[in-house]
Amino acid sequence: MGYQGQQLVIPPQRDLNDRETLVSEHEYKRKTCQSAAVFNVVNSIIGSGIIGLPYSMKQAGFPLGILLLFWVSYISDFSLVLLIKGGALSGTDTYQSLVNKTFGFPGYLLLSVLQFLYPFIAMISYNIIAGDTLGKVFQRIPGVDPENLFVGRHFIIMISTITFTLPLSLYRDIAKLGKISLISTVLTALILGIVITRMVSLGPYVPKTDDAWVFAKPNAIQAVGVMSFAFICHHNSFLVYSSLEEPTVAKWSRIIHISIVVSMFICILFATCGYLTFTGFTQGDLFENYCRSDNLVTFGRFCYGVTVLLTYPMECFVTREVIANVFFGGNLSSVFHVVITVVIITIAMLVSLLIDCLGIVLELNGVLCAAPLIFIIPSACYLKLSEEPRTHSDKIISCVMLPIGAVVMVFGFVMAIINPQDCTHGQEMFYCFPDNFSLTNTSDSHFQLTTQLSTLNISIFR
């Protein structure tokens, strides 16, 4: 039977159910209100991926990059609603059970791998960001030696994991993260304000590259991968949906529309201001572009480090839920809940200690995991389940999304391997050394730039 009406509630399915693992036994007394759900969705979107959006403008070409960002946000909105419609059609209430009922065990197994890998790799990227950003923050404390072991990225990753991300990830109830998500959203607004401020104050003194305003560049597909990584929250959409009071497709649609509009506004503003500041010098981690002596940016680094630490538990919830569904029938005892959480977080921490280049992590996770989770799987499920006519708008868009997702996945992966980004992790950019002529050019224009930057350092950074 086709999907009828917008008030259909997804009935629970006992097999492959994640409610018992992620919502406490008092779930019906402490459901998530719509505003908290919006914060959870926005917080899930505005995670580590946003820091790479200015870099995606560099890859795609700024005009095309903005258009692609609008397009990816629309597709994300459409596919998030499509997922819940697919759940309504199939009578399922988890992403895994939806795919299992639609494509059988092979489809379920493939989704489980993708749904585990995406948040797990995101956890690794969060650790990388925390280590990089908070390390630079602590190095700015008066009297602290920058070479001190206790302000190094490895120590910070380990201590933040033990003291923050692990305790938060041990929660069983996703509704408890609503207030944490609100804090994370507020901090993101502060970071955006800092990026805008530095676009005005620093941007005019950073030389613009020759290809700064080219409409399109060959690496546009890689840019779509980074954008997909930034916008995906499909892996935990059913978790947020099931935590709502009286969940309906209509209510979910409103939440998603609001969440995507808020997220799109933040992402476009962040991508635009970040790229306009540094153009062709923009790196995968935007904060690597700023000078360490910039105190305002140091505060921004601190805010962003806290933001990713608060977002981390959302991703850990999903990785644990996938393991619970695949190996434990959807139910975890208290002991296994703790053990699996500790194992997941420990492995993510160890991997992040070995990798320090954020851009390649964002690209590969975007094209290999985010693209199929956003473009391919929701469309395939809906096309198989829905009995709407072929001319129905949802079916037409789904038919377009499928091949596009495949192209992004295949060509994006190939291009990410063939044309890896240059990672200047931990290195100061040349404009942070205005008196060092060996790092710039001795031409008149660069001499003028050096003089201007000297003045800028005195007026802003000190």
PDB file of C-alpha atoms in Angstrom, residues 325-450:
ATOM      1  CA  ASN A 325      21.659  -4.623  16.209  1.00  0.00           C
ATOM      2  CA  VAL A 326      24.049  -6.789  14.200  1.00  0.00           C
ATOM      3  CA  PHE A 327      25.539  -8.875  16.996  1.00  0.00           C
ATOM      4  CA  PHE A 328      23.175  -8.608  19.979  1.00  0.00           C
ATOM      5  CA  GLY A 329      19.694  -8.464  18.464  1.00  0.00           C
ATOM      6  CA  GLY A 330      19.250  -4.816  19.412  1.00  0.00           C
ATOM      7  CA  ASN A 331      19.652  -5.279  23.171  1.00  0.00           C
ATOM      8  CA  LEU A 332      22.737  -4.554  25.250  1.00  0.00           C
ATOM      9  CA  SER A 333      23.129  -5.390  28.898  1.00  0.00           C
ATOM     10  CA  SER A 334      24.669  -2.743  31.133  1.00  0.00           C
ATOM     11  CA  VAL A 335      28.020  -4.519  31.074  1.00  0.00           C
ATOM     12  CA  PHE A 336      28.149  -4.904  27.294  1.00  0.00           C
ATOM     13  CA  HIS A 337      26.943  -1.314  26.883  1.00  0.00           C
ATOM     14  CA  VAL A 338      29.972  -0.066  28.808  1.00  0.00           C
ATOM     15  CA  VAL A 339      32.461  -2.516  27.264  1.00  0.00           C
ATOM     16  CA  ILE A 340      31.439  -1.826  23.645  1.00  0.00           C
ATOM     17  CA  THR A 341      31.425   1.930  24.212  1.00  0.00           C
ATOM     18  CA  VAL A 342      34.932   1.830  25.694  1.00  0.00           C
ATOM     19  CA  VAL A 343      36.252  -0.374  22.861  1.00  0.00           C
ATOM     20  CA  ILE A 344      34.790   1.865  20.116  1.00  0.00           C
ATOM     21  CA  ILE A 345      36.111   5.060  21.652  1.00  0.00           C
ATOM     22  CA  THR A 346      39.533   3.556  22.364  1.00  0.00           C
ATOM     23  CA  ILE A 347      39.998   2.390  18.765  1.00  0.00           C
ATOM     24  CA  ALA A 348      38.861   5.769  17.409  1.00  0.00           C
ATOM     25  CA  MET A 349      41.323   7.484  19.736  1.00  0.00           C
ATOM     26  CA  LEU A 350      44.247   5.274  18.662  1.00  0.00           C
ATOM     27  CA  VAL A 351      43.562   5.849  14.961  1.00  0.00           C
ATOM     28  CA  SER A 352      43.288   9.604  15.452  1.00  0.00           C
ATOM     29  CA  LEU A 353      46.689   9.623  17.133  1.00  0.00           C
ATOM     30  CA  LEU A 354      48.196   8.297  13.889  1.00  0.00           C
ATOM     31  CA  ILE A 355      46.422  10.684  11.464  1.00  0.00           C
ATOM     32  CA  ASP A 356      46.807  14.446  11.558  1.00  0.00           C
ATOM     33  CA  CYS A 357      45.475  15.605   8.170  1.00  0.00           C
ATOM     34  CA  LEU A 358      41.771  16.415   8.439  1.00  0.00           C
ATOM     35  CA  GLY A 359      40.995  17.141   4.782  1.00  0.00           C
ATOM     36  CA  ILE A 360      41.564  13.623   3.444  1.00  0.00           C
ATOM     37  CA  VAL A 361      39.442  12.193   6.283  1.00  0.00           C
ATOM     38  CA  LEU A 362      36.540  14.479   5.359  1.00  0.00           C
ATOM     39  CA  GLU A 363      36.847  13.705   1.631  1.00  0.00           C
ATOM     40  CA  LEU A 364      37.002   9.919   1.931  1.00  0.00           C
ATOM     41  CA  ASN A 365      34.244   9.716   4.528  1.00  0.00           C
ATOM     42  CA  GLY A 366      32.110  11.972   2.348  1.00  0.00           C
ATOM     43  CA  VAL A 367      32.431  10.053  -0.912  1.00  0.00           C
ATOM     44  CA  LEU A 368      32.557   6.507   0.491  1.00  0.00           C
ATOM     45  CA  CYS A 369      30.006   6.714   3.317  1.00  0.00           C
ATOM     46  CA  ALA A 370      28.010   9.955   3.208  1.00  0.00           C
ATOM     47  CA  ALA A 371      27.190   9.794  -0.521  1.00  0.00           C
ATOM     48  CA  PRO A 372      25.484   6.371  -0.421  1.00  0.00           C
ATOM     49  CA  LEU A 373      23.745   7.190   2.882  1.00  0.00           C
ATOM     50  CA  ILE A 374      22.333  10.453   1.478  1.00  0.00           C
ATOM     51  CA  PHE A 375      21.861   9.839  -2.253  1.00  0.00           C
ATOM     52  CA  ILE A 376      21.595   6.129  -2.931  1.00  0.00           C
ATOM     53  CA  ILE A 377      20.041   4.128  -0.097  1.00  0.00           C
ATOM     54  CA  PRO A 378      17.056   6.372   0.830  1.00  0.00           C
ATOM     55  CA  SER A 379      16.131   6.707  -2.849  1.00  0.00           C
ATOM     56  CA  ALA A 380      16.461   2.989  -3.543  1.00  0.00           C
ATOM     57  CA  CYS A 381      14.313   2.072  -0.533  1.00  0.00           C
ATOM     58  CA  TYR A 382      11.578   4.534  -1.419  1.00  0.00           C
ATOM     59  CA  LEU A 383      11.494   3.533  -5.095  1.00  0.00           C
ATOM     60  CA  LYS A 384      11.033  -0.120  -4.176  1.00  0.00           C
ATOM     61  CA  LEU A 385       8.468   0.441  -1.428  1.00  0.00           C
ATOM     62  CA  SER A 386       6.310   3.224  -2.844  1.00  0.00           C
ATOM     63  CA  GLU A 387       3.350   2.502  -5.085  1.00  0.00           C
ATOM     64  CA  GLU A 388       2.985   6.105  -6.160  1.00  0.00           C
ATOM     65  CA  PRO A 389       2.902   6.687  -9.960  1.00  0.00           C
ATOM     66  CA  ARG A 390       6.244   7.112 -11.716  1.00  0.00           C
ATOM     67  CA  THR A 391       5.444  10.758 -12.371  1.00  0.00           C
ATOM     68  CA  HIS A 392       5.210  11.496  -8.644  1.00  0.00           C
ATOM     69  CA  SER A 393       7.750  14.171  -7.650  1.00  0.00           C
ATOM     70  CA  ASP A 394       9.319  12.018  -4.934  1.00  0.00           C
ATOM     71  CA  LYS A 395       9.959   9.227  -7.417  1.00  0.00           C
ATOM     72  CA  ILE A 396      11.370  11.548 -10.060  1.00  0.00           C
ATOM     73  CA  ILE A 397      13.832  13.122  -7.619  1.00  0.00           C
ATOM     74  CA  SER A 398      14.767   9.687  -6.269  1.00  0.00           C
ATOM     75  CA  CYS A 399      15.536   8.457  -9.787  1.00  0.00           C
ATOM     76  CA  VAL A 400      17.840  11.441 -10.292  1.00  0.00           C
ATOM     77  CA  MET A 401      19.576  11.035  -6.927  1.00  0.00           C
ATOM     78  CA  LEU A 402      20.589   7.405  -7.485  1.00  0.00           C
ATOM     79  CA  PRO A 403      22.987   7.832 -10.449  1.00  0.00           C
ATOM     80  CA  ILE A 404      24.335  11.114  -9.072  1.00  0.00           C
ATOM     81  CA  GLY A 405      25.197   9.379  -5.822  1.00  0.00           C
ATOM     82  CA  ALA A 406      27.004   6.616  -7.700  1.00  0.00           C
ATOM     83  CA  VAL A 407      29.045   9.149  -9.710  1.00  0.00           C
ATOM     84  CA  VAL A 408      30.016  11.100  -6.590  1.00  0.00           C
ATOM     85  CA  MET A 409      31.006   7.901  -4.818  1.00  0.00           C
ATOM     86  CA  VAL A 410      33.162   6.391  -7.593  1.00  0.00           C
ATOM     87  CA  PHE A 411      34.762   9.467  -9.133  1.00  0.00           C
ATOM     88  CA  GLY A 412      35.124  11.227  -5.789  1.00  0.00           C
ATOM     89  CA  PHE A 413      37.109   8.319  -4.380  1.00  0.00           C
ATOM     90  CA  VAL A 414      39.339   8.081  -7.454  1.00  0.00           C
ATOM     91  CA  MET A 415      40.067  11.812  -7.451  1.00  0.00           C
ATOM     92  CA  ALA A 416      40.738  11.887  -3.703  1.00  0.00           C
ATOM     93  CA  ILE A 417      43.399   9.196  -4.196  1.00  0.00           C
ATOM     94  CA  ILE A 418      44.902  10.645  -7.378  1.00  0.00           C
ATOM     95  CA  ASN A 419      44.848  14.284  -6.253  1.00  0.00           C
ATOM     96  CA  PRO A 420      45.309  14.293  -2.479  1.00  0.00           C
ATOM     97  CA  GLN A 421      45.308  17.692  -0.818  1.00  0.00           C
ATOM     98  CA  ASP A 422      48.515  19.253   0.454  1.00  0.00           C
ATOM     99  CA  CYS A 423      48.362  19.098   4.233  1.00  0.00           C
ATOM    100  CA  THR A 424      50.411  21.756   6.020  1.00  0.00           C
ATOM    101  CA  HIS A 425      49.342  20.546   9.443  1.00  0.00           C
ATOM    102  CA  GLY A 426      50.829  22.535  12.297  1.00  0.00           C
ATOM    103  CA  GLN A 427      52.735  24.939  10.039  1.00  0.00           C
ATOM    104  CA  GLU A 428      52.273  28.681  10.216  1.00  0.00           C
ATOM    105  CA  MET A 429      51.220  30.296   6.940  1.00  0.00           C
ATOM    106  CA  PHE A 430      53.610  32.789   5.311  1.00  0.00           C
ATOM    107  CA  TYR A 431      51.413  35.794   6.127  1.00  0.00           C
ATOM    108  CA  CYS A 432      51.892  35.034   9.829  1.00  0.00           C
ATOM    109  CA  PHE A 433      55.590  35.962   9.461  1.00  0.00           C
ATOM    110  CA  PRO A 434      55.439  39.488   8.036  1.00  0.00           C
ATOM    111  CA  ASP A 435      59.142  40.141   8.671  1.00  0.00           C
ATOM    112  CA  ASN A 436      60.345  36.917   7.053  1.00  0.00           C
ATOM    113  CA  PHE A 437      61.028  37.798   3.423  1.00  0.00           C
ATOM    114  CA  SER A 438      62.128  34.257   2.643  1.00  0.00           C
ATOM    115  CA  LEU A 439      58.562  33.090   3.107  1.00  0.00           C
ATOM    116  CA  THR A 440      57.119  35.693   0.796  1.00  0.00           C
ATOM    117  CA  ASN A 441      58.107  37.353  -2.414  1.00  0.00           C
ATOM    118  CA  THR A 442      60.295  40.431  -2.490  1.00  0.00           C
ATOM    119  CA  SER A 443      58.172  42.138  -5.100  1.00  0.00           C
ATOM    120  CA  ASP A 444      56.694  45.554  -4.370  1.00  0.00           C
ATOM    121  CA  SER A 445      53.224  44.109  -3.851  1.00  0.00           C
ATOM    122  CA  HIS A 446      54.458  41.609  -1.331  1.00  0.00           C
ATOM    123  CA  PHE A 447      56.587  44.257   0.364  1.00  0.00           C
ATOM    124  CA  GLN A 448      53.419  46.277   0.798  1.00  0.00           C
ATOM    125  CA  LEU A 449      51.660  43.179   2.112  1.00  0.00           C
ATOM    126  CA  THR A 450      54.453  42.637   4.620  1.00  0.00           C
TER     127      THR A 450
END
